[in-house]
Coordinates of C-alpha atoms in Angstrom, one line a residue:
Chain A
X1 CA 19.3 -4.3 -15.6
X2 CA 18.4 -0.9 -13.9
X3 CA 15.9 -2.9 -11.9
X4 CA 18.7 -4.9 -10.1
X5 CA 18.6 -3.9 -6.4
X6 CA 21.4 -5.9 -4.8
X7 CA 21.6 -3.9 -1.5
X8 CA 18.0 -4.0 -0.5
X9 CA 17.9 -7.6 -1.7
X10 CA 20.8 -8.5 0.6
X11 CA 19.3 -6.7 3.5
X12 CA 15.8 -8.2 3.0
X13 CA 17.3 -11.6 2.5
X14 CA 19.3 -11.3 5.7
X15 CA 16.1 -10.3 7.6
X16 CA 14.3 -13.4 6.2
X17 CA 17.2 -15.5 7.3
X18 CA 17.2 -13.9 10.8
X19 CA 13.5 -14.7 11.1
X20 CA 14.1 -18.3 10.3
X21 CA 17.0 -18.6 12.7
X22 CA 14.9 -17.0 15.5
X23 CA 12.1 -19.4 15.0
X24 CA 14.4 -22.5 15.0
X25 CA 16.7 -21.4 17.8
X26 CA 13.9 -20.4 20.2
X27 CA 10.9 -22.5 19.1
X28 CA 12.5 -25.3 17.2
X29 CA 10.3 -24.7 14.2
X30 CA 10.8 -24.4 10.4
X31 CA 9.9 -21.0 9.1
X32 CA 8.0 -22.5 6.1
X33 CA 5.0 -20.3 5.3
X34 CA 3.0 -22.9 3.6
X35 CA 3.3 -25.3 6.4
X36 CA 2.6 -22.6 9.0
X37 CA -0.5 -21.6 7.0
X38 CA -1.9 -25.1 6.8
X39 CA -0.9 -25.9 10.3
X40 CA -2.7 -22.8 11.6
X41 CA -5.9 -23.9 9.8
X42 CA -5.8 -27.6 10.6
X43 CA -4.3 -27.8 14.0
X44 CA -6.3 -26.2 16.8
X45 CA -4.5 -27.7 19.7
X46 CA -3.3 -25.6 22.7
X47 CA 0.3 -25.3 21.5
X48 CA -0.7 -24.3 17.9
X49 CA -1.3 -20.6 18.6
X50 CA 2.2 -19.7 17.6
X51 CA 1.3 -20.1 13.9
X52 CA -1.4 -17.5 14.1
X53 CA 1.1 -15.1 15.6
X54 CA 3.6 -15.7 12.9
X55 CA 1.0 -15.0 10.3
X56 CA -0.1 -11.9 12.3
X57 CA 3.5 -10.7 12.0
X58 CA 3.5 -11.3 8.3
X59 CA 0.2 -9.5 7.9
X60 CA 1.4 -6.6 10.1
X61 CA 4.7 -6.1 8.3
X62 CA 3.5 -3.6 5.7
X63 CA 1.9 -1.5 8.4
X64 CA 5.2 -1.6 10.4
X65 CA 7.1 -0.5 7.2
X66 CA 4.7 2.3 6.6
X67 CA 4.9 3.3 10.2
X68 CA 8.6 3.7 10.0
X69 CA 9.2 4.9 6.5
X70 CA 5.8 6.4 5.6
X71 CA 5.9 4.4 2.4
X72 CA 3.2 2.0 1.5
X73 CA 4.6 -0.3 -1.4
X74 CA 1.8 -0.5 -3.9
X75 CA 0.8 -3.9 -5.2
X76 CA 0.0 -4.2 -8.9
X77 CA -1.1 -7.6 -10.1
X78 CA -1.1 -7.5 -13.9
X79 CA -2.3 -11.0 -14.4
X80 CA -5.9 -11.5 -15.2
X81 CA -8.4 -12.9 -12.7
X82 CA -8.5 -16.4 -14.2
X83 CA -4.7 -16.7 -14.1
X84 CA -4.6 -15.4 -10.5
X85 CA -7.1 -18.1 -9.4
X86 CA -5.5 -20.9 -11.3
X87 CA -2.1 -19.8 -10.0
X88 CA -3.4 -19.8 -6.4
X89 CA -4.9 -23.3 -6.8
X90 CA -1.7 -24.7 -8.2
X91 CA 0.4 -23.1 -5.5
X92 CA -1.8 -24.3 -2.7
X93 CA -2.1 -27.8 -4.1
X94 CA 1.6 -28.0 -4.9
X95 CA 3.0 -26.8 -1.6
X96 CA 1.0 -29.3 0.3
X97 CA 1.8 -32.1 -2.1
X98 CA 5.5 -31.1 -2.1
X99 CA 5.6 -30.4 1.6
X100 CA 6.9 -26.9 1.3
X101 CA 7.6 -23.7 -0.6
X102 CA 10.3 -21.2 -1.1
X103 CA 10.8 -20.5 2.6
X104 CA 10.4 -24.0 3.9
X105 CA 12.4 -25.8 1.2
X106 CA 14.3 -23.0 -0.4
X107 CA 15.6 -21.2 2.8
X108 CA 15.2 -23.5 5.7
X109 CA 15.6 -26.9 4.0
X110 CA 18.7 -25.9 2.1
X111 CA 20.2 -24.4 5.2
X112 CA 20.0 -27.8 6.9
X113 CA 21.4 -29.5 3.8
X114 CA 18.2 -31.5 3.1
X115 CA 18.4 -33.5 -0.1
X116 CA 14.6 -33.4 -0.3
X117 CA 14.6 -29.6 -0.1
X118 CA 17.4 -29.3 -2.7
X119 CA 15.4 -31.5 -5.1
X120 CA 12.2 -29.6 -4.4
X121 CA 13.9 -26.2 -4.8
X122 CA 15.6 -27.1 -8.1
X123 CA 12.3 -28.5 -9.4
X124 CA 10.1 -25.5 -8.5
X125 CA 12.6 -22.9 -9.5
X126 CA 13.2 -24.6 -12.9
X127 CA 9.5 -25.0 -13.4
X128 CA 8.7 -21.4 -12.4
X129 CA 11.4 -20.1 -14.7
X130 CA 10.1 -22.2 -17.6
X131 CA 6.6 -21.0 -16.9
X132 CA 7.3 -17.4 -16.5
X133 CA 9.7 -17.3 -19.5
X134 CA 7.3 -19.1 -21.9
X135 CA 4.4 -17.0 -20.5
X136 CA 6.4 -13.8 -21.2
X137 CA 7.3 -15.1 -24.6
X138 CA 3.7 -15.9 -25.5
X139 CA 2.4 -12.6 -24.3
X140 CA 5.2 -10.8 -26.1
X141 CA 6.4 -9.2 -22.8
Chain B
X1 CA 4.1 -17.0 26.0
X2 CA 7.7 -16.6 24.9
X3 CA 7.2 -18.9 21.9
X4 CA 4.2 -16.8 20.8
X5 CA 6.2 -13.6 21.0
X6 CA 9.1 -15.1 19.1
X7 CA 6.7 -16.3 16.4
X8 CA 5.2 -12.9 16.1
X9 CA 8.5 -11.2 15.9
X10 CA 9.8 -13.8 13.5
X11 CA 6.8 -13.3 11.2
X12 CA 7.2 -9.5 11.4
X13 CA 10.9 -9.8 10.5
X14 CA 10.1 -12.2 7.7
X15 CA 7.5 -9.9 6.3
X16 CA 9.7 -6.8 6.5
X17 CA 12.4 -8.8 4.8
X18 CA 10.1 -9.6 1.9
X19 CA 9.0 -6.0 1.6
X20 CA 12.5 -4.5 1.8
X21 CA 13.8 -6.9 -0.8
X22 CA 10.7 -6.3 -2.9
X23 CA 10.0 -10.0 -3.0
X24 CA 6.4 -9.1 -2.0
X25 CA 6.1 -7.5 -5.4
X26 CA 5.1 -10.2 -7.9
X27 CA 6.4 -8.2 -10.8
X28 CA 9.9 -8.1 -9.2
X29 CA 9.8 -11.8 -8.8
X30 CA 8.7 -12.4 -12.4
X31 CA 11.6 -10.1 -13.4
X32 CA 13.9 -12.9 -12.3
X33 CA 11.8 -15.9 -13.3
X34 CA 11.2 -14.6 -16.9
X35 CA 14.6 -15.0 -18.5
X36 CA 13.6 -13.2 -21.7
X37 CA 12.2 -10.1 -20.0
X38 CA 14.6 -7.3 -18.8
X39 CA 16.2 -9.8 -16.4
X40 CA 16.6 -8.9 -12.8
X41 CA 18.7 -11.2 -10.6
X42 CA 17.7 -9.6 -7.4
X43 CA 15.9 -12.7 -6.2
X44 CA 19.2 -14.6 -6.4
X45 CA 20.8 -12.1 -4.0
X46 CA 17.8 -12.4 -1.7
X47 CA 18.1 -16.2 -1.5
X48 CA 21.9 -16.1 -1.2
X49 CA 21.7 -13.6 1.7
X50 CA 19.0 -15.5 3.4
X51 CA 20.9 -18.8 3.0
X52 CA 24.1 -17.3 4.4
X53 CA 22.3 -16.1 7.5
X54 CA 20.2 -19.2 8.0
X55 CA 22.9 -21.7 7.4
X56 CA 25.1 -20.0 9.9
X57 CA 22.3 -19.6 12.4
X58 CA 21.1 -23.1 12.0
X59 CA 24.5 -24.4 12.8
X60 CA 24.1 -22.8 16.2
X61 CA 20.5 -23.7 16.6
X62 CA 21.0 -27.4 15.8
X63 CA 24.1 -27.6 17.9
X64 CA 21.9 -27.1 21.0
X65 CA 20.4 -30.2 22.5
X66 CA 17.0 -28.4 22.5
X67 CA 15.5 -25.0 21.4
X68 CA 15.8 -22.1 23.9
X69 CA 12.1 -22.1 24.6
X70 CA 11.0 -25.7 23.9
X71 CA 11.9 -29.2 24.9
X72 CA 12.3 -30.5 21.4
X73 CA 12.7 -29.4 17.8
X74 CA 9.8 -30.0 15.4
X75 CA 11.4 -30.8 12.0
X76 CA 10.3 -33.0 9.1
X77 CA 11.3 -36.6 9.4
X78 CA 10.8 -37.6 5.7
X79 CA 14.0 -38.4 3.8
X80 CA 12.7 -40.0 0.7
X81 CA 12.8 -38.1 -2.6
X82 CA 9.5 -39.4 -4.0
X83 CA 7.0 -38.6 -6.7
X84 CA 4.9 -36.6 -4.3
X85 CA 7.8 -34.3 -3.6
X86 CA 8.7 -33.8 -7.2
X87 CA 5.1 -33.6 -8.4
X88 CA 4.2 -31.1 -5.7
X89 CA 7.2 -28.9 -6.5
X90 CA 6.3 -29.0 -10.2
X91 CA 2.8 -27.8 -9.5
X92 CA 4.0 -25.2 -7.1
X93 CA 6.5 -23.9 -9.6
X94 CA 3.9 -23.7 -12.3
X95 CA 1.6 -21.6 -10.1
X96 CA 4.5 -19.5 -8.9
X97 CA 5.7 -18.8 -12.4
X98 CA 2.3 -17.8 -13.6
X99 CA 1.8 -14.7 -11.5
X100 CA 4.9 -14.4 -9.3
X101 CA 3.3 -15.1 -6.0
X102 CA 4.2 -17.8 -3.5
X103 CA 2.6 -18.1 0.0
X104 CA 4.7 -15.6 2.0
X105 CA 4.6 -12.6 -0.4
X106 CA 0.9 -13.2 -1.0
X107 CA 0.0 -13.1 2.7
X108 CA 2.2 -10.0 3.2
X109 CA 0.3 -8.3 0.4
X110 CA -3.1 -9.0 1.9
X111 CA -3.0 -5.9 4.0
X112 CA -3.1 -3.8 0.8
X113 CA -6.6 -5.0 0.2
X114 CA -5.9 -5.7 -3.4
X115 CA -8.8 -7.9 -4.6
X116 CA -6.5 -10.0 -6.8
X117 CA -4.3 -10.8 -3.8
X118 CA -7.3 -11.8 -1.8
X119 CA -8.4 -14.0 -4.7
X120 CA -5.0 -15.6 -4.9
X121 CA -4.8 -16.4 -1.2
X122 CA -8.4 -17.8 -1.2
X123 CA -7.5 -20.0 -4.2
X124 CA -4.3 -21.0 -2.5
X125 CA -6.2 -22.1 0.6
X126 CA -8.7 -24.0 -1.6
X127 CA -5.8 -25.7 -3.4
X128 CA -4.3 -26.7 -0.1
X129 CA -7.6 -28.1 1.1
X130 CA -8.2 -29.9 -2.2
X131 CA -4.8 -31.7 -1.8
X132 CA -5.3 -32.6 1.8
X133 CA -8.8 -34.0 1.1
X134 CA -7.5 -36.2 -1.7
X135 CA -4.5 -37.3 0.3
X136 CA -6.6 -38.1 3.4
X137 CA -8.8 -40.3 1.3
X138 CA -5.8 -42.3 0.2
X139 CA -3.5 -42.5 3.2
X140 CA -5.3 -41.2 6.3
X141 CA -3.4 -38.0 6.5
X142 CA -0.1 -36.5 7.5
X143 CA 1.1 -34.1 10.1
X144 CA 1.0 -30.8 8.3
X145 CA 4.4 -29.7 9.7
X146 CA 6.5 -32.8 9.8
X147 CA 4.9 -35.0 7.1
X148 CA 4.7 -37.8 9.6
X149 CA 1.5 -39.9 9.3
X150 CA -1.0 -38.8 11.8
X151 CA -2.4 -41.0 14.5
X152 CA -5.5 -41.5 12.4
X153 CA -3.7 -43.9 10.1

């Protein structure tokens, strides 16, 4: 388990939490990325601009990190192209159908003691674990 | 204007949190999800830390009669645990477990220009649109943020 990185995990998690608290305390909004993404696309009203700025912040984050630390974390996607596309389709379809993802349900929903979010989180974590574990077993990884 | 700045800062903090915790790295995430690999519980620590902060912060936020910069909160009104919720969570989990990407980390990784990340995000948007199109045919649509039926129904 040399890959276990509890300190940076805790710090990063706290930052994510702080982000969610900020958005709720000031704007009264759930920091659920899937909802923000779809809302940005589907809602063009005058008070929908905030979503685009949240997404801009997400997009700019790697640049900010590189600006401060000089490090640009590389991204290696080992999965094949077909798997990547199928995974994307499933994720996109699933988060709209299920009304949320790891941030919306897993962080925000659980933090407000939502039974819906608890259920959703348990289901998608269990399913993801089953999928990744059997995928790893099949590919011999 | 204030709400826009808060949103920008919130997204930035969120993205930095994902990068610092390495949750933007799909291999790190699969390291947790794949129980038979060299198991890495870092994701659990990320979630625990995020939940600690958010639960405490939400107690304050929800104790206010209204947000600091808005007249009302915009939170989901649905309370039912239904097949849509469970089915959606299952499909999401399937997709997440296949590659290790969920929406946040994928978007954060777009700036790297990795073509597979772009393909994932494009497919994700297509998947979202596919669901919304099929849902609208059936029920007339829901508010994307709060799941309330839209005025069109």
